[in-house]
JSON list of C-alpha atoms in Angstrom, two decimals:
[
{"chain": "A", "resi": 1186, "resn": "MET", "atom": "CA", "xyz": [42.08, 7.27, -46.86]},
{"chain": "A", "resi": 1187, "resn": "PRO", "atom": "CA", "xyz": [38.58, 5.75, -46.90]},
{"chain": "A", "resi": 1188, "resn": "SER", "atom": "CA", "xyz": [35.77, 7.98, -45.73]},
{"chain": "A", "resi": 1189, "resn": "SER", "atom": "CA", "xyz": [33.31, 5.28, -44.68]},
{"chain": "A", "resi": 1190, "resn": "MET", "atom": "CA", "xyz": [33.03, 1.67, -43.54]},
{"chain": "A", "resi": 1191, "resn": "SER", "atom": "CA", "xyz": [30.10, -0.72, -43.84]},
{"chain": "A", "resi": 1192, "resn": "PHE", "atom": "CA", "xyz": [29.27, -3.19, -41.07]},
{"chain": "A", "resi": 1193, "resn": "TRP", "atom": "CA", "xyz": [27.18, -6.32, -41.37]},
{"chain": "A", "resi": 1194, "resn": "ILE", "atom": "CA", "xyz": [26.36, -9.35, -39.25]},
{"chain": "A", "resi": 1195, "resn": "ASP", "atom": "CA", "xyz": [26.35, -12.77, -40.86]},
{"chain": "A", "resi": 1196, "resn": "ASP", "atom": "CA", "xyz": [24.01, -15.68, -40.11]},
{"chain": "A", "resi": 1197, "resn": "ARG", "atom": "CA", "xyz": [26.22, -16.78, -37.21]},
{"chain": "A", "resi": 1198, "resn": "SER", "atom": "CA", "xyz": [26.06, -13.26, -35.67]},
{"chain": "A", "resi": 1199, "resn": "ILE", "atom": "CA", "xyz": [29.69, -12.53, -36.53]},
{"chain": "A", "resi": 1200, "resn": "ILE", "atom": "CA", "xyz": [30.32, -8.85, -37.18]},
{"chain": "A", "resi": 1201, "resn": "HIS", "atom": "CA", "xyz": [32.21, -7.89, -40.34]},
{"chain": "A", "resi": 1202, "resn": "ALA", "atom": "CA", "xyz": [33.41, -4.54, -41.67]},
{"chain": "A", "resi": 1203, "resn": "ASP", "atom": "CA", "xyz": [34.85, -3.41, -44.96]},
{"chain": "A", "resi": 1204, "resn": "LEU", "atom": "CA", "xyz": [34.86, -0.53, -47.40]},
{"chain": "A", "resi": 1205, "resn": "PRO", "atom": "CA", "xyz": [31.49, -0.16, -49.12]},
{"chain": "A", "resi": 1206, "resn": "ASP", "atom": "CA", "xyz": [33.08, -0.91, -52.51]},
{"chain": "A", "resi": 1207, "resn": "ASN", "atom": "CA", "xyz": [34.53, -4.21, -51.23]},
{"chain": "A", "resi": 1208, "resn": "LEU", "atom": "CA", "xyz": [31.37, -5.78, -49.82]},
{"chain": "A", "resi": 1209, "resn": "PRO", "atom": "CA", "xyz": [30.58, -9.33, -50.93]},
{"chain": "A", "resi": 1210, "resn": "SER", "atom": "CA", "xyz": [27.28, -9.44, -52.80]},
{"chain": "A", "resi": 1211, "resn": "MET", "atom": "CA", "xyz": [25.63, -11.55, -50.10]},
{"chain": "A", "resi": 1212, "resn": "ALA", "atom": "CA", "xyz": [26.42, -8.92, -47.47]},
{"chain": "A", "resi": 1213, "resn": "GLU", "atom": "CA", "xyz": [24.22, -6.26, -49.04]},
{"chain": "A", "resi": 1214, "resn": "THR", "atom": "CA", "xyz": [21.06, -7.63, -47.41]},
{"chain": "A", "resi": 1215, "resn": "LEU", "atom": "CA", "xyz": [22.83, -8.04, -44.04]},
{"chain": "A", "resi": 1216, "resn": "ILE", "atom": "CA", "xyz": [24.26, -4.51, -43.71]},
{"chain": "A", "resi": 1217, "resn": "VAL", "atom": "CA", "xyz": [23.61, -2.88, -40.37]},
{"chain": "A", "resi": 1218, "resn": "GLY", "atom": "CA", "xyz": [24.98, 0.45, -41.47]},
{"chain": "A", "resi": 1219, "resn": "THR", "atom": "CA", "xyz": [27.59, 2.46, -43.34]},
{"chain": "A", "resi": 1220, "resn": "TYR", "atom": "CA", "xyz": [29.30, 5.01, -41.17]},
{"chain": "A", "resi": 1221, "resn": "GLY", "atom": "CA", "xyz": [31.48, 7.95, -42.02]},
{"chain": "A", "resi": 1222, "resn": "ILE", "atom": "CA", "xyz": [34.84, 8.62, -40.45]},
{"chain": "A", "resi": 1223, "resn": "GLY", "atom": "CA", "xyz": [34.28, 10.40, -37.17]},
{"chain": "A", "resi": 1224, "resn": "THR", "atom": "CA", "xyz": [31.11, 8.52, -36.22]},
{"chain": "A", "resi": 1225, "resn": "PRO", "atom": "CA", "xyz": [31.38, 7.78, -32.51]},
{"chain": "A", "resi": 1226, "resn": "ILE", "atom": "CA", "xyz": [32.23, 4.12, -31.99]},
{"chain": "A", "resi": 1227, "resn": "ALA", "atom": "CA", "xyz": [29.52, 3.96, -29.32]},
{"chain": "A", "resi": 1228, "resn": "ASP", "atom": "CA", "xyz": [26.89, 4.75, -31.98]},
{"chain": "A", "resi": 1229, "resn": "ILE", "atom": "CA", "xyz": [28.13, 1.94, -34.22]},
{"chain": "A", "resi": 1230, "resn": "GLU", "atom": "CA", "xyz": [28.28, -0.44, -31.27]},
{"chain": "A", "resi": 1231, "resn": "ASP", "atom": "CA", "xyz": [24.71, 0.44, -30.25]},
{"chain": "A", "resi": 1232, "resn": "ASP", "atom": "CA", "xyz": [23.44, -0.28, -33.77]},
{"chain": "A", "resi": 1233, "resn": "LEU", "atom": "CA", "xyz": [25.28, -3.61, -33.93]},
{"chain": "A", "resi": 1234, "resn": "ARG", "atom": "CA", "xyz": [24.02, -4.69, -30.50]},
{"chain": "A", "resi": 1235, "resn": "ALA", "atom": "CA", "xyz": [20.45, -3.73, -31.44]},
{"chain": "A", "resi": 1236, "resn": "GLU", "atom": "CA", "xyz": [20.68, -5.79, -34.64]},
{"chain": "A", "resi": 1237, "resn": "ARG", "atom": "CA", "xyz": [22.04, -8.82, -32.78]},
{"chain": "A", "resi": 1238, "resn": "SER", "atom": "CA", "xyz": [19.25, -8.56, -30.19]},
{"chain": "A", "resi": 1239, "resn": "GLU", "atom": "CA", "xyz": [16.60, -8.30, -32.88]},
{"chain": "A", "resi": 1240, "resn": "ARG", "atom": "CA", "xyz": [17.97, -11.36, -34.67]},
{"chain": "A", "resi": 1241, "resn": "ALA", "atom": "CA", "xyz": [18.04, -13.32, -31.41]},
{"chain": "A", "resi": 1242, "resn": "ARG", "atom": "CA", "xyz": [14.40, -12.45, -30.70]},
{"chain": "A", "resi": 1243, "resn": "SER", "atom": "CA", "xyz": [13.45, -13.39, -34.25]},
{"chain": "A", "resi": 1244, "resn": "TRP", "atom": "CA", "xyz": [15.30, -16.69, -34.00]},
{"chain": "A", "resi": 1245, "resn": "ILE", "atom": "CA", "xyz": [13.60, -17.59, -30.72]},
{"chain": "A", "resi": 1246, "resn": "ALA", "atom": "CA", "xyz": [10.17, -16.71, -32.15]},
{"chain": "A", "resi": 1247, "resn": "ASP", "atom": "CA", "xyz": [10.64, -18.95, -35.20]}
]
């Protein structure tokens, strides 16, 4: 049973998740976080929403 999952958001703001050992090489710079089993889903969701918001602000500013 895996003990952690990594989450990342691609350039189209699509959220992906996989085992840390299975991440595509391009995902390493896009990782929002790696979370251990038992991390409250609300904490992961908050981090993902914050990342999406930050990217949206950055995109608008460019």
